[in-house]
């Protein structure tokens, strides 16, 4: 998506860059540059750290909501069904509950909710019935255990997509991704300067829907703008990109993992 975003960002050369990443591997590979401040926390704390670092108001915010290729390609992190590994999925392995613990301890109704809402899986109840049967005999521990179980319900022609939905749903729950996104979006209004730009790359429809609504109406759960009795609307952002930007066929060919990316850009109103 970088080639598409470039026209909107090419004249923006920050004198100071604040980077948020809670993962220890990102910390170990951080950039050593006096202009860069690395915050080893979730970006849900955008407001607190922007204030603490005396960085407000911000000129711009770029949020890449995706899981890194490093995570997907590291068997020990448990993000991918392609590898055998511990069923972990935590972005920050120092805290929180693992995917295995979610499967082993959540009620069946909560698991159905997670797979329906975050994975958009129509056969969520059947999947959870299989999960309940498995954990009744032994607790979940590895990615292959979940993969083998889910394979029983996967459509023959689209098994990989189904597996991805199952693993995505668990990952979103483990990391509280939707709640985190909501917090971060609310903070952008407080920390961006008038005219400051907000650029967000999302990778599934749940994220994109929140971002789209927020950009248009200032309310993540509302798609229509509220107007006063005179017909005037008060929204915190104006759209720079009226339509969502998606990767070109050429970019997808170079980087197949970009195929689900969606880019939206807005500017804080004066």
GROMACS .gro file of C-alpha atoms in nm:
model
  270
    1UNK     CA    1   0.000   0.000   0.000
    2UNK     CA    2   0.303   0.227   0.038
    3UNK     CA    3   0.305   0.321  -0.331
    4UNK     CA    4  -0.061   0.428  -0.313
    5UNK     CA    5  -0.021   0.628   0.007
    6UNK     CA    6   0.289   0.809  -0.114
    7UNK     CA    7   0.109   1.100  -0.290
    8UNK     CA    8  -0.065   1.183   0.038
    9UNK     CA    9   0.248   1.155   0.252
   10UNK     CA   10   0.542   1.255   0.029
   11UNK     CA   11   0.553   1.615   0.153
   12UNK     CA   12   0.525   1.510   0.515
   13UNK     CA   13   0.875   1.481   0.661
   14UNK     CA   14   0.839   1.453   1.039
   15UNK     CA   15   1.106   1.605   1.258
   16UNK     CA   16   0.994   1.365   1.528
   17UNK     CA   17   0.843   1.022   1.500
   18UNK     CA   18   0.671   0.835   1.785
   19UNK     CA   19   0.631   0.463   1.722
   20UNK     CA   20   0.396   0.238   1.920
   21UNK     CA   21   0.451  -0.139   1.930
   22UNK     CA   22   0.394  -0.365   2.228
   23UNK     CA   23   0.578  -0.666   2.084
   24UNK     CA   24   0.919  -0.760   2.223
   25UNK     CA   25   1.049  -0.856   1.879
   26UNK     CA   26   0.968  -0.508   1.746
   27UNK     CA   27   1.151  -0.360   2.045
   28UNK     CA   28   1.458  -0.573   1.972
   29UNK     CA   29   1.457  -0.445   1.611
   30UNK     CA   30   1.377  -0.081   1.685
   31UNK     CA   31   1.538   0.201   1.490
   32UNK     CA   32   1.821   0.380   1.665
   33UNK     CA   33   1.761   0.742   1.564
   34UNK     CA   34   1.744   1.053   1.781
   35UNK     CA   35   1.429   1.162   1.597
   36UNK     CA   36   1.245   0.838   1.679
   37UNK     CA   37   1.082   0.761   2.013
   38UNK     CA   38   0.980   0.397   2.051
   39UNK     CA   39   0.691   0.340   2.291
   40UNK     CA   40   0.670  -0.024   2.393
   41UNK     CA   41   0.298  -0.015   2.458
   42UNK     CA   42  -0.027  -0.065   2.273
   43UNK     CA   43  -0.146   0.235   2.070
   44UNK     CA   44  -0.459   0.241   2.283
   45UNK     CA   45  -0.242   0.466   2.505
   46UNK     CA   46  -0.190   0.720   2.226
   47UNK     CA   47  -0.336   1.009   2.424
   48UNK     CA   48  -0.143   0.938   2.745
   49UNK     CA   49   0.196   0.907   2.577
   50UNK     CA   50   0.145   1.194   2.334
   51UNK     CA   51   0.082   1.415   2.637
   52UNK     CA   52   0.362   1.261   2.846
   53UNK     CA   53   0.611   1.311   2.562
   54UNK     CA   54   0.493   1.670   2.512
   55UNK     CA   55   0.417   1.589   2.148
   56UNK     CA   56   0.069   1.735   2.108
   57UNK     CA   57  -0.081   1.849   1.884
   58UNK     CA   58   0.032   1.589   1.631
   59UNK     CA   59   0.072   1.667   1.261
   60UNK     CA   60  -0.032   1.321   1.153
   61UNK     CA   61  -0.103   0.964   1.260
   62UNK     CA   62  -0.041   0.651   1.055
   63UNK     CA   63  -0.196   0.334   1.199
   64UNK     CA   64  -0.123  -0.003   1.041
   65UNK     CA   65  -0.372  -0.239   1.202
   66UNK     CA   66  -0.236  -0.559   1.052
   67UNK     CA   67  -0.045  -0.844   1.207
   68UNK     CA   68   0.314  -0.842   1.084
   69UNK     CA   69   0.453  -1.108   0.853
   70UNK     CA   70   0.704  -1.182   1.127
   71UNK     CA   71   0.419  -1.291   1.354
   72UNK     CA   72   0.259  -1.511   1.091
   73UNK     CA   73   0.594  -1.668   1.002
   74UNK     CA   74   0.704  -1.743   1.360
   75UNK     CA   75   0.572  -2.087   1.463
   76UNK     CA   76   0.623  -2.017   1.834
   77UNK     CA   77   0.378  -1.724   1.826
   78UNK     CA   78   0.081  -1.940   1.722
   79UNK     CA   79  -0.075  -1.690   1.479
   80UNK     CA   80  -0.081  -1.919   1.176
   81UNK     CA   81  -0.236  -2.258   1.104
   82UNK     CA   82   0.054  -2.327   0.866
   83UNK     CA   83   0.291  -2.419   1.148
   84UNK     CA   84   0.293  -2.638   1.455
   85UNK     CA   85   0.334  -2.430   1.770
   86UNK     CA   86   0.186  -2.322   2.100
   87UNK     CA   87  -0.163  -2.178   2.064
   88UNK     CA   88  -0.062  -1.835   2.197
   89UNK     CA   89  -0.151  -1.543   1.961
   90UNK     CA   90  -0.065  -1.268   2.210
   91UNK     CA   91   0.095  -0.956   2.063
   92UNK     CA   92   0.246  -0.893   2.405
   93UNK     CA   93   0.357  -1.222   2.559
   94UNK     CA   94   0.417  -1.055   2.894
   95UNK     CA   95   0.048  -1.020   2.970
   96UNK     CA   96  -0.301  -1.139   2.886
   97UNK     CA   97  -0.470  -1.467   2.807
   98UNK     CA   98  -0.356  -1.706   2.533
   99UNK     CA   99  -0.571  -1.848   2.255
  100UNK     CA  100  -0.547  -2.191   2.419
  101UNK     CA  101  -0.680  -2.046   2.745
  102UNK     CA  102  -0.970  -1.885   2.556
  103UNK     CA  103  -1.064  -2.219   2.401
  104UNK     CA  104  -1.025  -2.408   2.728
  105UNK     CA  105  -1.202  -2.167   2.966
  106UNK     CA  106  -1.466  -1.964   2.779
  107UNK     CA  107  -1.829  -2.072   2.789
  108UNK     CA  108  -1.971  -2.223   2.473
  109UNK     CA  109  -2.197  -1.921   2.420
  110UNK     CA  110  -1.901  -1.683   2.444
  111UNK     CA  111  -1.705  -1.890   2.195
  112UNK     CA  112  -2.000  -1.889   1.954
  113UNK     CA  113  -2.020  -1.510   1.986
  114UNK     CA  114  -1.646  -1.474   1.913
  115UNK     CA  115  -1.648  -1.695   1.603
  116UNK     CA  116  -1.965  -1.535   1.467
  117UNK     CA  117  -1.865  -1.176   1.536
  118UNK     CA  118  -1.490  -1.177   1.477
  119UNK     CA  119  -1.462  -1.463   1.229
  120UNK     CA  120  -1.797  -1.417   1.055
  121UNK     CA  121  -1.831  -1.796   1.061
  122UNK     CA  122  -2.183  -1.918   0.985
  123UNK     CA  123  -2.114  -2.263   1.130
  124UNK     CA  124  -1.991  -2.119   1.462
  125UNK     CA  125  -2.221  -2.336   1.674
  126UNK     CA  126  -2.107  -2.657   1.506
  127UNK     CA  127  -1.745  -2.547   1.546
  128UNK     CA  128  -1.793  -2.481   1.916
  129UNK     CA  129  -1.962  -2.819   1.962
  130UNK     CA  130  -1.644  -2.978   1.826
  131UNK     CA  131  -1.431  -2.759   2.054
  132UNK     CA  132  -1.638  -2.859   2.357
  133UNK     CA  133  -1.597  -3.225   2.274
  134UNK     CA  134  -1.222  -3.192   2.235
  135UNK     CA  135  -1.160  -2.995   2.552
  136UNK     CA  136  -1.375  -3.236   2.747
  137UNK     CA  137  -1.105  -3.498   2.688
  138UNK     CA  138  -0.793  -3.280   2.705
  139UNK     CA  139  -0.707  -2.907   2.700
  140UNK     CA  140  -0.604  -2.734   2.378
  141UNK     CA  141  -0.231  -2.665   2.355
  142UNK     CA  142  -0.116  -2.641   1.993
  143UNK     CA  143  -0.214  -2.484   1.663
  144UNK     CA  144  -0.237  -2.824   1.493
  145UNK     CA  145  -0.502  -2.938   1.741
  146UNK     CA  146  -0.725  -2.647   1.645
  147UNK     CA  147  -0.644  -2.683   1.276
  148UNK     CA  148  -0.730  -3.055   1.270
  149UNK     CA  149  -1.056  -2.991   1.453
  150UNK     CA  150  -1.160  -2.700   1.230
  151UNK     CA  151  -1.072  -2.899   0.917
  152UNK     CA  152  -1.375  -3.118   0.985
  153UNK     CA  153  -1.603  -2.821   0.909
  154UNK     CA  154  -1.396  -2.640   0.645
  155UNK     CA  155  -1.550  -2.612   0.296
  156UNK     CA  156  -1.352  -2.831   0.058
  157UNK     CA  157  -1.298  -2.555  -0.197
  158UNK     CA  158  -1.218  -2.279   0.054
  159UNK     CA  159  -1.052  -2.453   0.348
  160UNK     CA  160  -0.768  -2.201   0.385
  161UNK     CA  161  -1.009  -1.909   0.410
  162UNK     CA  162  -1.213  -2.090   0.674
  163UNK     CA  163  -0.900  -2.167   0.877
  164UNK     CA  164  -0.800  -1.804   0.852
  165UNK     CA  165  -1.138  -1.695   0.987
  166UNK     CA  166  -1.109  -1.932   1.284
  167UNK     CA  167  -0.761  -1.814   1.375
  168UNK     CA  168  -0.852  -1.448   1.312
  169UNK     CA  169  -1.146  -1.465   1.550
  170UNK     CA  170  -0.933  -1.602   1.831
  171UNK     CA  171  -0.653  -1.352   1.768
  172UNK     CA  172  -0.894  -1.057   1.782
  173UNK     CA  173  -1.035  -1.181   2.112
  174UNK     CA  174  -0.694  -1.256   2.268
  175UNK     CA  175  -0.562  -0.909   2.188
  176UNK     CA  176  -0.885  -0.712   2.235
  177UNK     CA  177  -0.826  -0.565   1.891
  178UNK     CA  178  -1.166  -0.406   1.837
  179UNK     CA  179  -1.169  -0.236   2.178
  180UNK     CA  180  -0.813  -0.115   2.121
  181UNK     CA  181  -0.906   0.032   1.782
  182UNK     CA  182  -1.205   0.213   1.932
  183UNK     CA  183  -0.986   0.371   2.203
  184UNK     CA  184  -0.721   0.479   1.956
  185UNK     CA  185  -0.973   0.637   1.719
  186UNK     CA  186  -1.133   0.835   2.002
  187UNK     CA  187  -0.791   0.968   2.104
  188UNK     CA  188  -0.707   1.091   1.754
  189UNK     CA  189  -0.960   1.372   1.786
  190UNK     CA  190  -0.788   1.492   2.102
  191UNK     CA  191  -0.426   1.475   1.988
  192UNK     CA  192  -0.433   1.577   1.619
  193UNK     CA  193  -0.397   1.941   1.529
  194UNK     CA  194  -0.658   2.104   1.301
  195UNK     CA  195  -0.558   2.002   0.950
  196UNK     CA  196  -0.367   1.702   1.083
  197UNK     CA  197  -0.406   1.382   0.885
  198UNK     CA  198  -0.516   1.039   0.999
  199UNK     CA  199  -0.412   0.749   0.776
  200UNK     CA  200  -0.536   0.400   0.862
  201UNK     CA  201  -0.467   0.066   0.698
  202UNK     CA  202  -0.708  -0.212   0.797
  203UNK     CA  203  -0.720  -0.575   0.696
  204UNK     CA  204  -1.067  -0.708   0.764
  205UNK     CA  205  -1.421  -0.578   0.730
  206UNK     CA  206  -1.483  -0.532   1.104
  207UNK     CA  207  -1.195  -0.287   1.137
  208UNK     CA  208  -1.273  -0.109   0.812
  209UNK     CA  209  -1.638  -0.059   0.909
  210UNK     CA  210  -1.539   0.118   1.233
  211UNK     CA  211  -1.286   0.336   1.053
  212UNK     CA  212  -1.526   0.421   0.770
  213UNK     CA  213  -1.803   0.525   1.010
  214UNK     CA  214  -1.566   0.724   1.230
  215UNK     CA  215  -1.421   0.917   0.936
  216UNK     CA  216  -1.766   0.999   0.800
  217UNK     CA  217  -1.965   1.070   1.114
  218UNK     CA  218  -1.731   1.082   1.414
  219UNK     CA  219  -1.922   0.785   1.556
  220UNK     CA  220  -1.787   0.432   1.506
  221UNK     CA  221  -2.133   0.276   1.530
  222UNK     CA  222  -2.319   0.521   1.310
  223UNK     CA  223  -2.296   0.543   0.932
  224UNK     CA  224  -2.524   0.845   0.886
  225UNK     CA  225  -2.424   1.197   0.989
  226UNK     CA  226  -2.641   1.359   1.256
  227UNK     CA  227  -2.758   1.711   1.169
  228UNK     CA  228  -2.909   1.987   1.381
  229UNK     CA  229  -3.249   2.141   1.316
  230UNK     CA  230  -3.089   2.371   1.058
  231UNK     CA  231  -2.936   2.082   0.867
  232UNK     CA  232  -2.581   2.151   0.982
  233UNK     CA  233  -2.348   1.861   1.058
  234UNK     CA  234  -2.054   1.874   1.296
  235UNK     CA  235  -1.796   1.604   1.225
  236UNK     CA  236  -1.434   1.589   1.346
  237UNK     CA  237  -1.285   1.483   1.011
  238UNK     CA  238  -1.320   1.552   0.642
  239UNK     CA  239  -1.246   1.277   0.394
  240UNK     CA  240  -0.931   1.300   0.184
  241UNK     CA  241  -1.011   0.971   0.012
  242UNK     CA  242  -1.380   0.946  -0.073
  243UNK     CA  243  -1.344   0.582  -0.173
  244UNK     CA  244  -1.140   0.321   0.003
  245UNK     CA  245  -0.799   0.257  -0.154
  246UNK     CA  246  -0.708  -0.105  -0.222
  247UNK     CA  247  -0.383  -0.253  -0.355
  248UNK     CA  248  -0.331  -0.290  -0.727
  249UNK     CA  249  -0.296  -0.627  -0.896
  250UNK     CA  250   0.073  -0.550  -0.941
  251UNK     CA  251   0.120  -0.491  -0.568
  252UNK     CA  252  -0.073  -0.807  -0.478
  253UNK     CA  253   0.149  -1.002  -0.715
  254UNK     CA  254   0.457  -0.868  -0.537
  255UNK     CA  255   0.305  -0.908  -0.190
  256UNK     CA  256   0.004  -1.147  -0.175
  257UNK     CA  257  -0.055  -1.057   0.190
  258UNK     CA  258  -0.157  -0.707   0.081
  259UNK     CA  259  -0.469  -0.838  -0.092
  260UNK     CA  260  -0.703  -0.767   0.201
  261UNK     CA  261  -0.559  -0.424   0.287
  262UNK     CA  262  -0.779  -0.114   0.282
  263UNK     CA  263  -0.648   0.239   0.317
  264UNK     CA  264  -0.850   0.542   0.429
  265UNK     CA  265  -0.727   0.898   0.485
  266UNK     CA  266  -0.902   1.184   0.663
  267UNK     CA  267  -0.807   1.529   0.787
  268UNK     CA  268  -0.912   1.685   1.114
  269UNK     CA  269  -1.146   1.976   1.057
  270UNK     CA  270  -1.026   2.327   1.132
   0.00000   0.00000   0.00000
